[in-house]
Amino acid sequence: MTWHPREEAAIRAGVEPDYVDHLVDLGIIVPALPGRFSVGDVRRMLMVRSLEDAAIPLEHLAEAFRDGSLSLDFLDTPAYERFATYAGETFREVSRRTGIPLELLTAVREAIGSPEPSPDDLLREDEMAVIPLLELHVSGDFSVSAGEQLLRVYGESVRRIAEAEGAWWNSQVVKPALTAGKNVGDWADAELAARSTPLAEQAVLGLYHAQQARAWTANFIEAFETLMAEAGIHSMLERPPAICFLDITGYSRLTQEYGDEAAADLAATMARLVQRGAVRHGGKPIKWLGDGVMLHFRDPGPAVRAALEMVSDLGRVSQFA
């Protein structure tokens, strides 16, 4: 097991050494060795700081830990390694070492959904994992703005995945456990997290690769058409794209009358029908707008057929009748 001295543990948790002492005095952190802290201890420091930032007083947390109402022991398990600690380098230092422009480097934290860091802020370990990709980007002399845009899309996409996964865990694991009066160890369920996490990552990677294959194939088709057209072998057929907007009348009224849960069910039903209808005709949803959705199609003809089919499909759902 890795042990960190007090000062290093504080750096990795992003807190002051005196804060570590305070947590130890309160009994919130109980190091196995005097003045030495495990990786799990550092994660507990991170979690406690987050709880405190959420306006939960440390004294109340300490009382809950003492009487056994709460426990953070589950943070020792490998499943919670994604609670990244801080690394030992600042954004400025990494920029100097790698040659990555600061504006591109700081975009990593913004892509995660955190405020823009200062050059002298420390990077986290999970942010360090992005550095090799950015180094490749810089070595290829690619546009910084293109790199920032790619990071934003990565960040937004995985944010939606993580939030959906978190909502599933909350509804399927945490709430049933709390309703049954189980303790924190049961609803944190480190064993289930350890089993499900690699499977979820495998599933996401498989879906990502499938989407890559689709996008890369589209690039190949466009490039090959261009090359053959330039060689006089094939004439490119210019097809203007089509934008379709599907508006759901009564969505806001349903939300007001029956509540958010009914609205969520309606949105899920709508998403399935729209996705299937669009894909059948070579289209895709590009923007969801609460009571409607905007779709993109390569060709106008299939767009019209898709729109008619989606209206018919939605008309068969009782909420839209």
Tab-separated table of C-alpha atoms in Angstrom, residues 146-285:
chain	number	residue	atom	x	y	z
A	146	ALA	CA	-9.831	22.697	-33.090
A	147	GLY	CA	-8.237	20.971	-30.111
A	148	GLU	CA	-10.341	23.000	-27.672
A	149	GLN	CA	-13.501	22.128	-29.579
A	150	LEU	CA	-12.624	18.425	-29.510
A	151	LEU	CA	-12.056	18.569	-25.763
A	152	ARG	CA	-15.414	20.287	-25.231
A	153	VAL	CA	-17.215	17.593	-27.218
A	154	TYR	CA	-15.386	14.830	-25.333
A	155	GLY	CA	-16.268	16.483	-22.045
A	156	GLU	CA	-19.932	17.103	-22.871
A	157	SER	CA	-20.415	13.579	-24.212
A	158	VAL	CA	-18.880	11.784	-21.242
A	159	ARG	CA	-20.685	14.164	-18.861
A	160	ARG	CA	-24.005	12.989	-20.249
A	161	ILE	CA	-22.889	9.360	-19.965
A	162	ALA	CA	-21.721	9.813	-16.373
A	163	GLU	CA	-24.871	11.680	-15.328
A	164	ALA	CA	-27.143	9.048	-16.882
A	165	GLU	CA	-25.141	6.309	-15.178
A	166	GLY	CA	-25.286	8.187	-11.880
A	167	ALA	CA	-29.054	8.599	-12.192
A	168	TRP	CA	-29.402	4.855	-12.837
A	169	TRP	CA	-27.260	4.035	-9.769
A	170	ASN	CA	-29.267	6.430	-7.627
A	171	SER	CA	-32.657	5.040	-8.679
A	172	GLN	CA	-31.711	1.366	-8.835
A	173	VAL	CA	-29.179	0.994	-6.004
A	174	VAL	CA	-29.096	3.929	-3.582
A	175	LYS	CA	-32.791	4.741	-3.142
A	176	PRO	CA	-33.937	1.110	-2.729
A	177	ALA	CA	-31.166	0.559	-0.159
A	178	LEU	CA	-32.107	3.684	1.778
A	179	THR	CA	-35.793	2.750	1.665
A	180	ALA	CA	-34.899	-0.662	3.069
A	181	GLY	CA	-32.986	0.994	5.922
A	182	LYS	CA	-29.607	-0.316	4.820
A	183	ASN	CA	-26.377	1.332	5.912
A	184	VAL	CA	-23.976	3.352	3.794
A	185	GLY	CA	-21.839	0.316	3.004
A	186	ASP	CA	-24.807	-1.364	1.343
A	187	TRP	CA	-25.866	1.521	-0.826
A	188	ALA	CA	-22.300	2.402	-1.778
A	189	ASP	CA	-22.023	-1.314	-2.739
A	190	ALA	CA	-18.322	-1.431	-3.558
A	191	GLU	CA	-18.660	-5.021	-4.798
A	192	LEU	CA	-21.330	-4.115	-7.346
A	193	ALA	CA	-19.332	-1.039	-8.387
A	194	ALA	CA	-16.221	-3.183	-8.854
A	195	ARG	CA	-18.138	-5.626	-11.052
A	196	SER	CA	-20.152	-3.116	-13.053
A	197	THR	CA	-17.499	-0.471	-13.709
A	198	PRO	CA	-15.260	-2.472	-16.092
A	199	LEU	CA	-18.347	-3.796	-17.875
A	200	ALA	CA	-19.723	-0.265	-18.307
A	201	GLU	CA	-16.359	0.966	-19.601
A	202	GLN	CA	-16.234	-1.973	-22.024
A	203	ALA	CA	-19.735	-1.170	-23.264
A	204	VAL	CA	-18.988	2.542	-23.725
A	205	LEU	CA	-15.768	1.760	-25.603
A	206	GLY	CA	-17.613	-0.675	-27.876
A	207	LEU	CA	-20.284	1.922	-28.681
A	208	TYR	CA	-17.566	4.552	-29.213
A	209	HIS	CA	-15.749	2.315	-31.690
A	210	ALA	CA	-19.011	1.710	-33.564
A	211	GLN	CA	-19.610	5.460	-33.815
A	212	GLN	CA	-15.995	5.944	-34.967
A	213	ALA	CA	-16.544	3.414	-37.743
A	214	ARG	CA	-19.611	5.344	-38.935
A	215	ALA	CA	-17.831	8.718	-38.861
A	216	TRP	CA	-14.669	7.408	-40.502
A	217	THR	CA	-16.681	5.689	-43.235
A	218	ALA	CA	-18.454	8.980	-43.998
A	219	ASN	CA	-15.044	10.687	-44.303
A	220	PHE	CA	-13.801	7.956	-46.659
A	221	ILE	CA	-16.894	8.241	-48.857
A	222	GLU	CA	-16.516	12.012	-49.145
A	223	ALA	CA	-12.781	11.788	-49.862
A	224	PHE	CA	-13.147	8.998	-52.443
A	225	GLU	CA	-15.958	10.854	-54.230
A	226	THR	CA	-13.769	13.962	-54.408
A	227	LEU	CA	-10.739	12.059	-55.739
A	228	MET	CA	-12.772	10.208	-58.374
A	229	ALA	CA	-14.487	13.440	-59.429
A	230	GLU	CA	-11.123	15.152	-59.836
A	231	ALA	CA	-9.927	12.200	-61.924
A	232	GLY	CA	-13.016	12.418	-64.160
A	233	ILE	CA	-14.134	8.922	-63.151
A	234	HIS	CA	-17.187	9.820	-61.118
A	235	SER	CA	-19.445	12.875	-60.929
A	236	MET	CA	-20.361	13.964	-57.433
A	237	LEU	CA	-24.066	14.488	-56.929
A	238	GLU	CA	-24.589	17.615	-54.875
A	239	ARG	CA	-27.315	16.892	-52.345
A	240	PRO	CA	-28.531	19.780	-50.220
A	241	PRO	CA	-29.150	18.601	-46.668
A	242	ALA	CA	-32.487	18.972	-44.920
A	243	ILE	CA	-33.337	20.156	-41.414
A	244	CYS	CA	-36.509	18.873	-39.813
A	245	PHE	CA	-38.080	20.178	-36.603
A	246	LEU	CA	-40.562	18.020	-34.730
A	247	ASP	CA	-42.724	19.904	-32.238
A	248	ILE	CA	-44.649	18.067	-29.516
A	249	THR	CA	-47.833	19.969	-28.716
A	250	GLY	CA	-48.899	19.621	-25.104
A	251	TYR	CA	-45.503	18.717	-23.634
A	252	SER	CA	-45.407	21.738	-21.310
A	253	ARG	CA	-49.043	21.186	-20.315
A	254	LEU	CA	-48.316	17.539	-19.446
A	255	THR	CA	-45.386	18.585	-17.265
A	256	GLN	CA	-47.507	21.114	-15.397
A	257	GLU	CA	-50.443	18.759	-14.893
A	258	TYR	CA	-48.707	15.453	-14.142
A	259	GLY	CA	-45.233	16.422	-12.925
A	260	ASP	CA	-41.626	15.843	-13.885
A	261	GLU	CA	-41.805	12.042	-13.764
A	262	ALA	CA	-44.509	11.940	-16.422
A	263	ALA	CA	-42.517	14.426	-18.485
A	264	ALA	CA	-39.406	12.244	-18.185
A	265	ASP	CA	-41.351	9.176	-19.347
A	266	LEU	CA	-42.743	11.150	-22.256
A	267	ALA	CA	-39.284	12.419	-23.202
A	268	ALA	CA	-37.856	8.882	-23.110
A	269	THR	CA	-40.667	7.595	-25.346
A	270	MET	CA	-40.182	10.496	-27.709
A	271	ALA	CA	-36.428	9.947	-27.860
A	272	ARG	CA	-36.815	6.273	-28.798
A	273	LEU	CA	-39.354	6.939	-31.535
A	274	VAL	CA	-37.461	9.893	-32.985
A	275	GLN	CA	-34.105	8.101	-32.942
A	276	ARG	CA	-35.498	5.023	-34.685
A	277	GLY	CA	-37.427	7.048	-37.246
A	278	ALA	CA	-34.479	9.270	-38.080
A	279	VAL	CA	-31.924	6.465	-38.389
A	280	ARG	CA	-34.207	4.474	-40.712
A	281	HIS	CA	-33.950	7.324	-43.210
A	282	GLY	CA	-30.315	8.336	-42.771
A	283	GLY	CA	-30.911	11.177	-40.320
A	284	LYS	CA	-29.968	11.992	-36.766
A	285	PRO	CA	-31.228	14.231	-33.944
